[in-house]
Structure formats: structure tokens, C-alpha cells
Short mmCIF file of C-alpha atoms and ligand atoms in Angstrom, two decimals:
data_model
loop_
_atom_site.label_atom_id
_atom_site.label_comp_id
_atom_site.label_asym_id
_atom_site.label_seq_id
_atom_site.Cartn_x
_atom_site.Cartn_y
_atom_site.Cartn_z
CA MET A 677 0.10 0.08 -0.04
CA THR A 678 1.50 3.32 -0.97
CA GLY A 679 -1.41 5.86 -1.00
CA THR A 680 -2.13 8.09 -3.84
CA LYS A 681 -0.76 11.26 -2.30
CA SER A 682 2.28 13.04 -3.96
CA PRO A 683 5.34 11.27 -2.36
CA SER A 684 7.75 14.53 -2.07
CA ASN A 685 6.26 16.06 0.76
CA THR A 686 3.88 13.53 2.15
CA VAL A 687 4.31 11.96 5.44
CA HIS A 688 3.67 8.21 5.95
CA VAL A 689 2.15 7.36 9.16
CA VAL A 690 1.97 3.49 10.06
CA GLY A 691 -0.47 2.31 12.63
CA ALA A 692 -3.84 4.37 13.16
CA GLY A 693 -3.84 3.57 16.91
CA LEU A 694 -3.88 6.26 19.72
CA ALA A 695 -0.46 7.72 18.48
CA GLY A 696 -0.82 7.22 14.76
CA SER A 697 -4.17 8.93 14.70
CA GLU A 698 -2.90 11.98 16.67
CA ALA A 699 0.19 12.14 14.59
CA ALA A 700 -1.75 12.23 11.25
CA TRP A 701 -4.15 14.91 12.74
CA GLN A 702 -1.39 17.17 13.91
CA LEU A 703 0.40 16.90 10.36
CA ALA A 704 -2.88 17.49 8.56
CA GLU A 705 -3.91 20.52 10.53
CA ALA A 706 -0.28 21.76 10.11
CA GLY A 707 -1.14 21.60 6.27
CA VAL A 708 0.85 18.31 5.39
CA ASP A 709 -0.57 15.62 3.49
CA VAL A 710 -0.69 12.24 5.24
CA VAL A 711 -1.18 8.53 4.31
CA LEU A 712 -2.19 6.81 7.58
CA HIS A 713 -1.61 3.18 7.14
CA GLU A 714 -3.37 0.57 9.24
CA MET A 715 -3.28 -3.25 8.67
CA ARG A 716 -6.84 -3.87 10.54
CA PRO A 717 -9.07 -5.43 9.57
CA ASP A 718 -7.11 -7.41 7.08
CA ARG A 719 -4.69 -8.42 9.94
CA MET A 720 -5.94 -8.12 13.64
CA THR A 721 -3.63 -7.87 16.75
CA GLU A 722 -4.22 -10.21 19.63
CA ALA A 723 -6.14 -7.48 21.47
CA HIS A 724 -8.00 -5.42 18.79
CA ARG A 725 -11.51 -6.33 17.87
CA THR A 726 -12.62 -3.48 15.54
CA ALA A 727 -11.20 -1.78 12.33
CA THR A 728 -11.71 1.46 13.75
CA PRO A 729 -8.69 3.70 14.37
CA ALA A 730 -7.74 4.56 17.98
CA GLU A 731 -9.34 1.43 19.64
CA LEU A 732 -8.99 1.10 23.15
CA VAL A 733 -7.96 -2.43 23.83
CA CYS A 734 -8.51 -2.65 27.51
CA SER A 735 -9.72 -0.06 30.06
CA ASN A 736 -12.06 2.85 28.90
CA SER A 737 -10.06 5.29 31.14
CA PHE A 738 -7.76 8.20 30.48
CA ARG A 739 -7.13 8.19 34.13
CA SER A 740 -7.16 11.60 36.34
CA ASP A 741 -8.41 14.61 34.72
CA ASP A 742 -6.97 16.88 37.38
CA ALA A 743 -4.58 19.24 35.81
CA ALA A 744 -3.59 20.81 38.99
CA ASN A 745 -2.56 17.65 40.96
CA ASN A 746 -1.89 14.69 38.80
CA ALA A 747 0.44 14.45 36.24
CA VAL A 748 -1.72 12.48 33.67
CA GLY A 749 -4.34 15.23 34.06
CA LEU A 750 -1.65 17.77 33.29
CA LEU A 751 -0.77 15.96 30.28
CA HIS A 752 -4.34 16.00 29.21
CA ALA A 753 -4.45 19.74 29.61
CA GLU A 754 -1.31 20.25 27.55
CA MET A 755 -2.69 18.17 24.81
CA ARG A 756 -5.86 20.19 24.99
CA ARG A 757 -3.73 23.25 24.41
CA LEU A 758 -2.14 21.61 21.37
CA GLY A 759 -5.33 20.92 19.65
CA SER A 760 -5.32 17.13 20.25
CA LEU A 761 -7.96 14.96 18.49
CA ILE A 762 -7.71 12.32 20.99
CA MET A 763 -8.57 14.64 23.75
CA ARG A 764 -11.24 16.23 21.77
CA ALA A 765 -12.74 12.93 21.07
CA ALA A 766 -12.35 11.81 24.69
CA ASP A 767 -13.95 14.93 25.97
CA ALA A 768 -16.99 14.59 23.68
CA ASN A 769 -17.43 10.95 24.66
CA GLN A 770 -17.09 11.06 28.51
CA VAL A 771 -18.78 8.55 30.88
CA PRO A 772 -19.13 9.16 34.63
CA ALA A 773 -15.96 7.98 36.38
CA GLY A 774 -15.28 9.85 39.66
CA GLY A 775 -12.04 11.90 39.35
CA ALA A 776 -11.25 10.04 36.17
CA LEU A 777 -11.65 10.85 32.44
CA ALA A 778 -13.47 7.64 31.10
CA VAL A 779 -14.96 7.44 27.73
CA ASP A 780 -17.63 5.44 25.93
CA ARG A 781 -14.97 3.22 23.74
CA ASP A 782 -17.05 3.04 20.65
CA GLY A 783 -18.14 6.56 20.55
CA PHE A 784 -14.53 7.83 21.28
CA SER A 785 -13.13 5.72 18.53
CA ALA A 786 -15.90 6.67 15.94
CA ALA A 787 -15.22 10.42 16.66
CA VAL A 788 -11.74 9.95 15.88
CA ALA A 789 -12.48 7.91 12.79
CA ALA A 790 -14.79 10.70 11.60
CA ALA A 791 -12.29 13.35 12.19
CA LEU A 792 -9.52 11.60 10.11
CA GLU A 793 -11.90 10.18 7.41
CA GLY A 794 -13.17 13.90 7.07
CA HIS A 795 -9.75 15.57 6.78
CA PRO A 796 -8.97 16.55 3.23
CA ARG A 797 -5.13 15.96 3.83
CA ILE A 798 -5.59 12.58 5.28
CA GLU A 799 -5.91 9.25 3.26
CA LEU A 800 -6.52 6.21 5.42
CA SER A 801 -4.82 3.45 3.57
CA ARG A 802 -5.85 -0.25 4.76
CA GLY A 803 -3.00 -2.92 4.80
CA GLU A 804 -0.13 -4.08 6.81
CA ILE A 805 3.31 -2.84 6.15
CA SER A 806 5.28 -5.90 6.38
CA GLY A 807 8.72 -4.97 6.50
CA LEU A 808 10.72 -1.74 6.41
CA PRO A 809 8.67 1.12 4.85
CA PRO A 810 9.60 1.56 1.05
CA VAL A 811 12.70 3.46 0.48
CA ASP A 812 10.94 6.20 -1.36
CA TRP A 813 8.90 7.25 1.63
CA SER A 814 11.21 10.19 2.81
CA SER A 815 9.30 10.91 6.00
CA VAL A 816 7.68 7.87 7.99
CA ILE A 817 6.21 7.90 11.54
CA VAL A 818 6.08 4.36 12.93
CA ALA A 819 3.49 4.22 15.52
CA THR A 820 2.55 0.22 15.36
CA GLY A 821 2.04 -0.23 19.17
CA PRO A 822 3.01 -2.94 21.68
CA LEU A 823 1.43 -5.41 19.25
CA THR A 824 3.21 -4.52 16.12
CA ALA A 825 2.91 -7.03 13.46
CA GLN A 826 5.99 -9.51 13.61
CA PRO A 827 7.35 -8.85 9.97
CA LEU A 828 7.77 -5.14 10.63
CA ALA A 829 8.92 -5.61 14.20
CA GLU A 830 11.68 -8.09 12.99
CA ALA A 831 12.60 -5.52 10.36
CA ILE A 832 13.37 -2.98 12.87
CA ARG A 833 14.98 -5.24 15.13
CA ASP A 834 17.35 -6.29 12.21
CA LEU A 835 18.14 -2.65 11.45
CA THR A 836 18.83 -1.74 15.01
CA ASP A 837 20.78 -4.67 15.57
CA GLU A 838 18.96 -5.02 19.10
CA THR A 839 17.55 -7.96 20.74
CA ALA A 840 13.86 -6.77 20.98
CA LEU A 841 12.91 -5.79 24.53
CA ALA A 842 9.64 -7.32 25.53
CA PHE A 843 7.50 -7.66 28.84
CA PHE A 844 4.04 -8.59 29.57
CA ASP A 845 0.78 -6.61 30.50
CA ALA A 846 -2.44 -8.21 31.34
CA ILE A 847 -6.14 -6.93 30.67
CA ALA A 848 -9.21 -6.83 33.01
CA PRO A 849 -12.66 -8.52 32.59
CA ILE A 850 -15.80 -6.54 31.71
CA VAL A 851 -19.20 -7.57 33.28
CA HIS A 852 -22.67 -6.93 32.15
CA LYS A 853 -24.23 -4.46 34.46
CA ASP A 854 -27.68 -6.19 34.63
CA THR A 855 -26.12 -9.33 35.96
CA ILE A 856 -24.51 -7.69 39.08
CA ASP A 857 -26.75 -8.19 42.26
CA MET A 858 -27.30 -4.64 43.45
CA SER A 859 -28.86 -6.00 46.69
CA LYS A 860 -25.16 -6.63 47.73
CA ALA A 861 -23.38 -4.04 45.54
CA TRP A 862 -23.90 -0.21 45.66
CA PHE A 863 -23.03 2.69 43.44
CA GLN A 864 -20.46 5.24 44.93
CA SER A 865 -17.10 6.99 44.06
CA ARG A 866 -14.15 6.87 46.70
CA TYR A 867 -14.62 9.51 49.10
CA ASP A 868 -18.05 10.47 46.76
CA LYS A 869 -15.43 12.46 44.59
CA VAL A 870 -17.50 14.19 41.69
CA GLY A 871 -15.10 14.22 38.57
CA PRO A 872 -15.59 15.17 35.12
CA GLY A 873 -19.19 14.19 34.04
CA GLY A 874 -19.46 12.40 37.37
CA THR A 875 -21.97 12.16 40.04
CA GLY A 876 -19.82 11.05 43.07
CA ALA A 877 -21.46 7.60 42.76
CA ASP A 878 -19.98 6.45 39.55
CA TYR A 879 -18.49 3.00 40.67
CA ILE A 880 -20.25 -0.10 41.59
CA ASN A 881 -18.65 -1.53 44.88
CA CYS A 882 -18.70 -5.27 46.08
CA PRO A 883 -17.90 -5.68 49.58
CA MET A 884 -16.01 -8.52 51.18
CA THR A 885 -15.72 -9.94 54.69
CA LYS A 886 -12.43 -11.00 56.10
CA GLU A 887 -13.33 -14.82 55.42
CA GLN A 888 -14.44 -14.01 51.87
CA TYR A 889 -11.26 -12.16 51.09
CA ASP A 890 -8.82 -14.88 52.58
CA ALA A 891 -10.84 -17.55 50.52
CA PHE A 892 -10.65 -15.27 47.60
CA VAL A 893 -6.69 -14.83 47.75
CA ALA A 894 -6.24 -18.39 48.23
CA ALA A 895 -8.29 -19.18 45.03
CA LEU A 896 -6.28 -16.66 43.09
CA LEU A 897 -3.00 -18.23 44.18
CA ALA A 898 -4.44 -21.87 43.40
CA GLY A 899 -6.18 -20.96 39.97
CA GLU A 900 -4.82 -22.26 36.78
CA LYS A 901 -2.86 -19.63 34.81
CA THR A 902 -2.05 -19.13 31.09
CA ASP A 903 1.20 -21.10 30.45
CA PHE A 904 4.37 -19.27 29.43
CA LYS A 905 6.06 -20.47 26.37
CA GLU A 906 9.81 -21.23 27.03
CA TRP A 907 11.18 -17.92 25.74
CA GLU A 908 8.60 -16.00 27.88
CA THR A 909 9.76 -17.41 31.07
CA ASN A 910 12.19 -14.63 31.95
CA THR A 911 9.92 -11.75 30.55
CA PRO A 912 9.10 -9.45 33.41
CA TYR A 913 5.79 -7.66 34.09
CA PHE A 914 5.25 -3.93 33.79
CA ASP A 915 4.63 -2.93 37.49
CA GLY A 916 1.45 -0.49 36.87
CA CYS A 917 -0.36 -3.49 35.12
CA LEU A 918 0.40 -6.54 37.35
CA PRO A 919 -1.99 -9.20 37.08
CA ILE A 920 -4.13 -9.66 40.19
CA GLU A 921 -2.87 -13.09 40.84
CA VAL A 922 0.73 -11.67 40.78
CA MET A 923 -0.07 -8.99 43.31
CA ALA A 924 -1.85 -11.76 45.47
CA GLU A 925 1.49 -13.79 45.35
CA ARG A 926 3.30 -10.68 46.68
CA GLY A 927 1.58 -10.76 50.06
CA HIS A 928 -1.75 -11.79 51.47
CA GLU A 929 -2.60 -7.99 52.18
CA THR A 930 -1.32 -6.63 48.93
CA LEU A 931 -4.64 -6.40 47.25
CA ARG A 932 -6.35 -4.87 50.23
CA HIS A 933 -3.76 -2.17 49.85
CA GLY A 934 -4.04 -2.03 46.07
CA PRO A 935 -7.27 -2.35 43.95
CA MET A 936 -9.34 -4.05 46.62
CA LYS A 937 -8.87 -1.12 49.39
CA PRO A 938 -11.82 -0.62 51.43
CA VAL A 939 -11.31 3.21 52.07
CA GLY A 940 -13.58 6.09 51.21
CA LEU A 941 -16.55 3.76 50.89
CA THR A 942 -19.63 3.06 52.83
CA ASN A 943 -21.92 0.06 52.15
CA PRO A 944 -25.34 1.44 52.39
CA HIS A 945 -26.93 -2.08 52.75
CA ASP A 946 -25.26 -2.30 56.15
CA PRO A 947 -23.44 0.82 57.12
CA THR A 948 -22.50 -0.49 60.62
CA VAL A 949 -20.16 -3.14 59.04
CA LYS A 950 -16.88 -2.12 57.41
CA PRO A 951 -16.03 -4.30 54.49
CA TYR A 952 -12.42 -5.97 54.76
CA ALA A 953 -11.88 -5.30 51.23
CA ILE A 954 -13.88 -3.89 48.18
CA VAL A 955 -13.95 -4.82 44.63
CA GLN A 956 -14.91 -1.83 42.34
CA LEU A 957 -16.30 -1.74 38.78
CA ARG A 958 -16.26 1.25 36.49
CA GLN A 959 -18.62 2.04 33.78
CA ASP A 960 -17.22 1.09 30.38
CA ASN A 961 -19.78 2.12 27.86
CA LYS A 962 -21.95 5.12 27.39
CA LEU A 963 -25.06 3.16 27.55
CA GLY A 964 -24.02 2.07 30.93
CA THR A 965 -24.41 -1.47 30.18
CA LEU A 966 -20.78 -2.86 30.61
CA TYR A 967 -18.67 -2.41 33.88
CA ASN A 968 -15.00 -3.36 33.93
CA MET A 969 -13.32 -4.80 37.17
CA VAL A 970 -10.82 -2.09 38.22
CA GLY A 971 -7.35 -3.45 38.43
CA PHE A 972 -8.55 -6.92 37.87
CA GLN A 973 -6.14 -7.74 35.02
CA THR A 974 -5.21 -11.42 34.97
CA LYS A 975 -3.52 -14.27 33.19
CA LEU A 976 -5.84 -16.84 35.06
CA LYS A 977 -7.36 -19.27 32.37
CA TYR A 978 -10.95 -18.53 31.54
CA GLY A 979 -12.74 -21.29 33.37
CA PRO A 980 -10.87 -20.30 36.70
CA GLN A 981 -11.74 -16.40 36.10
CA GLN A 982 -15.39 -17.12 35.97
CA GLN A 983 -15.34 -19.50 38.95
CA ILE A 984 -13.25 -17.30 41.22
CA PHE A 985 -14.77 -13.94 40.08
CA ARG A 986 -18.16 -15.22 40.77
CA THR A 987 -17.18 -15.69 44.50
CA ILE A 988 -17.34 -11.79 44.87
CA PRO A 989 -20.44 -10.68 46.68
CA GLY A 990 -22.53 -9.19 44.01
CA LEU A 991 -21.14 -10.91 40.96
CA GLU A 992 -22.39 -14.67 41.99
CA ASN A 993 -24.38 -14.54 38.46
CA ALA A 994 -22.22 -12.09 36.70
CA GLU A 995 -21.79 -12.50 32.83
CA PHE A 996 -18.62 -11.43 31.22
CA ALA A 997 -18.77 -9.36 28.19
CA ARG A 998 -14.94 -10.15 27.94
CA LEU A 999 -12.66 -12.01 30.23
CA GLY A 1000 -8.97 -10.97 31.41
CA GLY A 1001 -5.95 -11.79 29.35
CA LEU A 1002 -2.23 -11.57 28.85
CA HIS A 1003 -0.50 -9.59 25.91
CA ARG A 1004 3.08 -8.92 24.86
CA ASN A 1005 4.58 -5.73 24.68
CA THR A 1006 7.15 -4.39 21.89
CA PHE A 1007 9.39 -1.42 22.68
CA LEU A 1008 12.68 0.14 21.52
CA ASN A 1009 15.62 0.75 23.59
CA SER A 1010 14.78 4.44 22.63
CA PRO A 1011 17.36 6.49 24.86
CA LYS A 1012 20.01 4.50 22.64
CA LEU A 1013 18.32 4.14 19.33
CA LEU A 1014 16.38 7.38 19.01
CA ASP A 1015 17.45 11.04 18.66
CA GLN A 1016 15.68 14.07 20.53
CA GLN A 1017 13.37 14.35 17.58
CA LEU A 1018 12.17 10.62 17.91
CA ARG A 1019 14.05 9.76 14.64
CA LEU A 1020 15.87 6.47 14.50
CA ARG A 1021 19.71 7.36 14.47
CA VAL A 1022 20.51 4.83 11.81
CA GLN A 1023 17.85 5.81 9.50
CA PRO A 1024 16.39 9.01 10.35
CA ARG A 1025 13.71 9.02 7.89
CA LEU A 1026 12.00 6.57 10.34
CA ARG A 1027 10.51 8.44 13.21
CA PHE A 1028 8.74 6.45 16.18
CA ALA A 1029 5.77 7.34 18.38
CA GLY A 1030 3.30 5.80 20.94
CA GLN A 1031 4.22 2.91 23.14
CA MET A 1032 6.80 1.40 20.89
CA THR A 1033 9.07 4.48 22.07
CA GLY A 1034 8.74 3.23 25.71
CA CYS A 1035 5.81 5.24 27.08
CA GLU A 1036 2.98 3.43 28.75
CA GLY A 1037 -0.63 4.17 28.46
CA TYR A 1038 -3.28 5.51 26.03
CA VAL A 1039 -2.58 9.07 26.95
CA GLU A 1040 0.96 8.94 26.88
CA SER A 1041 1.09 7.17 23.67
CA ALA A 1042 -1.31 9.76 21.92
CA SER A 1043 1.03 12.53 23.40
CA ILE A 1044 4.07 11.04 21.75
CA GLY A 1045 1.98 10.92 18.50
CA LEU A 1046 1.10 14.45 18.84
CA ILE A 1047 4.83 15.67 19.26
CA ALA A 1048 5.98 13.39 16.64
CA GLY A 1049 3.48 14.83 14.30
CA LEU A 1050 4.73 18.23 15.04
CA TYR A 1051 8.33 17.41 14.43
CA ALA A 1052 7.60 15.79 11.27
CA ALA A 1053 5.35 18.85 9.91
CA ALA A 1054 8.21 21.17 11.15
CA GLU A 1055 10.72 19.01 9.08
CA VAL A 1056 8.71 18.98 5.99
CA ARG A 1057 8.79 22.86 6.06
CA GLY A 1058 12.52 22.73 6.66
CA ALA A 1059 12.33 24.08 10.32
CA ASN A 1060 13.73 22.57 13.42
CA LEU A 1061 11.22 22.39 16.23
CA LEU A 1062 12.76 22.29 19.55
CA PRO A 1063 11.51 19.79 22.28
CA PRO A 1064 8.86 21.36 24.74
CA PRO A 1065 10.63 22.28 28.18
CA PRO A 1066 11.49 19.38 30.27
CA THR A 1067 9.09 21.22 33.06
CA THR A 1068 6.16 20.47 30.80
CA ALA A 1069 4.39 16.85 31.15
CA LEU A 1070 5.10 16.34 27.51
CA GLY A 1071 8.71 17.41 27.61
CA ALA A 1072 9.14 15.30 30.91
CA LEU A 1073 7.97 12.18 29.10
CA LEU A 1074 10.11 12.96 25.92
CA GLY A 1075 13.11 13.26 28.48
CA HIS A 1076 12.40 9.84 29.81
CA ILE A 1077 12.05 8.47 26.32
CA THR A 1078 15.17 9.99 24.84
CA GLY A 1079 17.67 10.26 27.75
CA GLY A 1080 17.79 10.75 31.59
CA HIS A 1081 18.65 7.22 32.38
CA ILE A 1082 20.72 5.83 35.46
CA GLU A 1083 24.09 4.91 34.32
CA THR A 1084 24.79 1.33 35.19
CA VAL A 1085 27.71 -1.06 34.54
CA ASP A 1086 26.07 -2.48 31.63
CA GLY A 1087 25.98 1.12 29.92
CA PRO A 1088 23.66 4.31 30.15
CA THR A 1089 20.50 2.79 28.71
CA ARG A 1090 20.16 -0.63 30.47
CA SER A 1091 17.66 0.81 32.97
CA PHE A 1092 15.24 2.01 30.44
CA GLN A 1093 11.62 0.63 31.24
CA PRO A 1094 8.25 1.87 29.82
CA MET A 1095 6.88 4.47 32.21
CA ASN A 1096 3.54 6.38 32.69
CA ILE A 1097 3.79 10.14 33.15
CA ASN A 1098 4.66 11.01 36.89
CA PHE A 1099 5.76 14.06 38.60
CA GLY A 1100 9.18 12.13 39.44
CA LEU A 1101 10.09 12.57 35.68
CA PHE A 1102 9.83 16.49 36.14
CA PRO A 1103 12.90 18.68 37.40
CA PRO A 1104 12.53 19.95 40.72
CA LEU A 1105 11.27 23.45 41.51
CA ALA A 1106 13.58 26.09 42.01
CA THR A 1107 12.03 26.71 45.36
CA ALA A 1108 9.56 24.53 46.92
CA PRO A 1109 6.41 26.17 48.29
CA THR A 1110 6.59 26.48 52.11
CA ARG A 1111 3.53 28.69 52.85
CA LYS A 1112 -0.20 28.96 51.88
CA PRO A 1113 -1.33 32.13 50.05
CA ASP A 1114 -2.61 33.42 53.45
CA GLY A 1115 1.12 33.25 54.75
CA THR A 1116 0.58 30.36 57.02
CA ARG A 1117 3.06 27.52 57.01
CA LEU A 1118 2.22 24.50 54.93
CA LYS A 1119 2.26 21.01 57.05
CA GLY A 1120 2.74 17.45 56.18
CA ASN A 1121 0.98 16.49 53.13
CA GLU A 1122 -0.12 19.93 52.25
CA LYS A 1123 3.44 20.59 51.05
CA THR A 1124 3.27 17.53 48.50
CA ILE A 1125 0.00 18.80 47.31
CA ALA A 1126 1.40 22.52 46.79
CA LYS A 1127 4.59 21.09 45.23
CA LYS A 1128 2.64 19.29 42.68
CA GLN A 1129 0.28 22.45 41.90
CA ALA A 1130 3.28 24.64 41.64
CA MET A 1131 4.63 21.95 39.12
CA SER A 1132 1.72 21.92 37.25
CA ALA A 1133 1.36 25.84 37.16
CA ARG A 1134 4.97 25.90 35.93
CA ALA A 1135 4.38 23.44 33.29
CA LEU A 1136 1.30 25.16 31.63
CA ALA A 1137 3.26 28.59 31.72
CA ASP A 1138 6.33 26.98 30.07
CA LEU A 1139 4.14 25.28 27.61
CA ASP A 1140 2.43 28.35 26.54
CA ARG A 1141 5.89 30.23 26.26
CA TRP A 1142 7.10 27.09 24.11
CA ILE A 1143 3.86 27.51 21.94
CA ALA A 1144 4.30 31.22 21.29
CA GLU A 1145 8.26 31.07 20.79
CA HIS A 1146 8.88 27.87 19.16
CA LEU A 1147 5.85 26.05 17.78
CA ARG A 1148 4.10 29.13 16.02
CA VAL A 1149 7.67 30.07 14.53
CA ALA A 1150 8.21 26.55 13.16
CA ALA A 1151 4.53 26.56 11.76
CA ALA A 1152 5.29 29.89 9.97
CA ALA A 1153 8.38 28.64 8.28
C1 FAD B 2274 -3.82 -5.84 25.65
C2 FAD B 2274 -3.47 -4.40 26.10
C3 FAD B 2274 -4.16 -3.69 27.05
C4 FAD B 2274 -3.78 -2.52 27.43
N1 FAD B 2274 -4.41 -1.87 28.45
C5 FAD B 2274 -4.21 -0.32 28.67
C6 FAD B 2274 -5.19 0.20 29.45
O1 FAD B 2274 -6.12 -0.45 30.25
N2 FAD B 2274 -4.91 1.44 29.72
C7 FAD B 2274 -3.92 2.34 29.01
O2 FAD B 2274 -3.88 3.53 29.36
N3 FAD B 2274 -3.04 1.54 28.23
C8 FAD B 2274 -3.17 0.21 27.97
N4 FAD B 2274 -2.27 -0.56 27.07
C9 FAD B 2274 -1.22 0.13 26.44
C10 FAD B 2274 -1.21 1.20 25.42
O3 FAD B 2274 -1.21 2.37 26.08
C11 FAD B 2274 -2.10 1.01 24.43
O4 FAD B 2274 -1.87 -0.17 23.76
C12 FAD B 2274 -2.07 2.20 23.39
O5 FAD B 2274 -3.22 1.64 22.42
C13 FAD B 2274 -0.85 2.28 22.75
O6 FAD B 2274 -1.09 3.22 21.63
P1 FAD B 2274 -0.10 3.06 20.23
O7 FAD B 2274 -0.74 4.06 19.47
O8 FAD B 2274 1.28 3.12 20.68
O9 FAD B 2274 -0.59 1.59 19.83
P2 FAD B 2274 -2.16 1.10 19.24
O10 FAD B 2274 -2.99 1.79 19.73
O11 FAD B 2274 -1.96 -0.60 19.62
O12 FAD B 2274 -1.84 1.41 17.76
C14 FAD B 2274 -1.10 0.48 16.97
C15 FAD B 2274 -1.83 0.38 15.57
O13 FAD B 2274 -0.95 -0.20 14.61
C16 FAD B 2274 -1.43 -1.28 13.76
N5 FAD B 2274 -0.25 -2.06 13.18
C17 FAD B 2274 0.57 -2.68 13.98
N6 FAD B 2274 1.50 -3.38 13.07
C18 FAD B 2274 1.38 -2.81 12.00
C19 FAD B 2274 1.72 -2.88 10.48
N7 FAD B 2274 2.80 -3.80 10.31
N8 FAD B 2274 1.17 -2.27 9.50
C20 FAD B 2274 0.01 -1.49 9.65
N9 FAD B 2274 -0.55 -1.21 10.91
C21 FAD B 2274 0.00 -1.93 11.93
C22 FAD B 2274 -2.36 -1.80 14.81
O14 FAD B 2274 -3.52 -2.61 14.22
C23 FAD B 2274 -2.83 -0.60 15.73
O15 FAD B 2274 -4.16 -0.15 15.11
C24 FAD B 2274 -2.75 -1.82 26.76
C25 FAD B 2274 -2.09 -2.48 25.67
C26 FAD B 2274 -2.47 -3.80 25.49
C27 FAD B 2274 -1.83 -4.40 24.39
#
């Protein structure tokens, strides 16, 4: 598939996922012709179910939307300022989710598809790129994600002379709401928090006694798991997406301090008894007919999953729209292989974006697609766009991908692991706040909150300056 646009200044984007869709949009909005190549439905991945661009393969959450206190919320805000299609489609398709931004997955992907298909500068070309992109494609963004088709992954690995790095993620089950017993479960958001589009009662909560929790943990440990193939046995998990049974293996109480923590919730069916543990389910579609089990990603076999999850009070008769599963992840050793503009050092016509670069998550992947699109658009114009400042969420994430790693005896980049955006990736404040606006001293946790808020304010101010001083100048070149 080569597309029909003129080859000289056309950018080819491979993969219409979160990153590729955003990259194509940014290029087109900057006045550059784009051919966006997508292999689905001709060839599907292990996780995608549709042919639609920007399909969300697991959770329907873009996580916290709190730009003042949370790093991913800040990344949302920055992307909105940069005209992100992914954020626009997410905002237009919100479902209630406490403090999080969650979306109706079909509505979200349909909105992205409509925008891409309706843009006069974008041509959506269906078909797998089954090796290195043709040599006459002078500017390419590879955004083929964690489940990149094998022939392309192998061609890139050969080109970089690297042994592909890989690890496992697991996906959580989805339940039909009308099969949940609401005489045992109840609606409530933790601490009754009202988030974007939320009511303060957005999650379904299933309470457990100590005896039920003990039996549940024992069943998880004993349940039959998906077998590893020989080459997979030494592949580590990504810590942010640990299977529930692996968390249970780490300690009997681990789940009670993680996804099953019983805090900020009161059981209206029996307010006098404090549950020992609580399972939460979050709305998964706009209709409110499907709910996903929060933090319940798993590699248990399907039979044991149904059996064990139906021991949760309220889920005794649960019907599952999708069961949990395991998937591989593919990412580059980016600090070594990519330059600051996300180009492959050995073949700079190839730029990378999305999860392949070693970020983790829908929002992070889309944000790296966004900046890759801006870099490529500037390059087509003969301009050089400097990266956003490291004090911004986007700049901090880019810093993680293209550098900033711990020197080890094995070299500077051996510590590289995929990462969600977090305040730990930001440079420290010149002076940490010590007082409230009224002059009184900040105490304990107030200091942490004030520090995050100061970092967020600094980020948005620095991003605005970068937009005015660099992005607008590159766009006008
Ligand atoms: C099973 C699973 C569960 C996940 N769960 C979550 C989650 O709950 N929350 C979260 O924030 N993140 C999750 N992630 C992580 C990740 O952020 C998402 O996968 C995200 O979609 C990555 O965006 P991307 O654009 O890099 O890749 P993708 O969105 O996967 O897009 C890549 C696209 O490239 C296409 N493609 C691949 N190879 C080729 C080829 N050779 N030619 C043409 N097209 C090709 C694919 O079909 C796909 O459409 C999960 C990942 C997986 C695999």
C-alpha cells in the first residue's frame, strides 16, 4: 500500500492507533499531506476487536483529569492546548468515572475515525506494512504499538541490531451490569468524589468480609494460569499493570492495599459493618450496560476466572462481556536508538511514536504521537522544532524516552523501562512552596500537594511560552 498522495512532501504514518491517529491529525492540521496506514481489519492484533482507528483495547479510562494535582491530568491539559484530536474525542464521549476521564469506547473511536476520514489532507490506507517502509517514503512515523505485527518488528530489530525488549501486560474482565446483584453491591465513588461528567456515585462496589477475602486470595493463588512459552519465562511484568494473582503472590494483604482497598466507601446495605476489602467496577460504555473490574487484569485461564470472580459478593451470577488476558509488549531501547526528535539514528527518515518508544498508556502514547506529528510537520517545512521544555508533562515524558537514564555497569540505557507520566520525571522546583496564600506554614501532606500544584502551574506557563516562541515560529516557516 503506498497511497495516492504526492510522495515528495507526504508523511506516511504507520498504525492508526492512539499515537498514529494523533500524529496524522497534527500533520494534517499543520497543512501536510498524510497517508495513514492501518493493517486492521485485514490483519488483527491479539487485542484489537474492530477496524476503527484509536481502538481502546482494555480499560476505557484516560485516568485522572485533574490538571492541578495529577501528572496525567496535566498531560491532558497540555494536549488540549495543542489541539489534540484524541482529547477532543475523549471529552466529547465521556462517561461518569469519579475523578477520572473515562469514555464510551465505541463513541470515542468513531469520533476519531470521523475526524480523520473527513480531513482533506488525510488518506486512510488499509493494509499491513510488512517490512521496512519503502525507501522512497522520505518521512515516516512508525506508531504500530505494543502489538506491532511481527514482520515489521523483525525488520526494525534487524535494522537496529538490538534484541527486542519485551514484557507482559494483562487486561481486566468486563461484566454485564444487569447481571450484578445490586442488593449486595452499591454505587459510590471513593470519598464521593465528583469528577468530570461524574456524580460522586460512579463505581459499583462489591464488599467482602475477611473470610471471603481470605478464600478469594487463596483461590487466586491456586487458580490455573496461562502457560508461558519457554522464551517468555524470563519476561518481566510492567509494574503498573500487574495481574491480580501476581499481586496476591506478593503478599496476603497486597490487594487490600491496592485495587481492593476498602477506604472512602460506605456500604448502604449495612453501614455499621466496615467491609474488609472492596472490589470496584467502572462504567465501560455510554449506555452504562458494561462495567470493567478495576485493577483486575489477569492471566488466569478463562474457566478459573469465571469461577473465582463469581465468588465476589454481588457477582455470583455475573456474565462477562470479556474475560481478562495476557499480551506481549514491544518497545525500542529508545534512549540509545532514537535522537531527540524521535528519529531512528541509523535511518532518520523513520520516526517513532506511541508505546513503541517506551511510554506506557493511552494518553502517553497519544501525546508522543502528537509531538512526533509536530516534529515531522516542521521538518517538511525545513524548520527545526525544539522539544517542549522538560518542565512540561510532554517534555518530561520525552526526556524519559530520549535520555535521562541511570548509568549502570551495563551502559547508560540498560535501566530503560516503559513508564507512565508522573511528577518524578519533572525537574525539581527552584524553590519548593512553604507557605499557603494566606501566609501560614504548609504542613505534612499539604507540602506535597502544593509542590505538585506549583509544578503544574510551571508546566502550563512554560508550555504556553514554548507554543508562542517555538511552535508558532516553526509553523510559520
Ligand atoms: C492488551 C493491552 C491492554 C492495554 N491496556 C491499557 C489500559 O488499560 N490503559 C492504558 O492506558 N493503556 C493500556 N495499554 C497500553 C497502551 O497504551 C495501548 O496499547 C495504546 O493503545 C498504545 O498506543 P499506540 O498508538 O502506541 O498503539 P496502538 O493503539 O496499539 O496502535 C497501533 C496500531 O498499529 C497497527 N499496526 C500494527 N502493526 C502494523 C503494521 N505492520 N502495519 C500497519 N498497521 C499496523 C495496529 O493494528 C494498531 O491499530 C494496553 C495495551 C495492550 C496491548
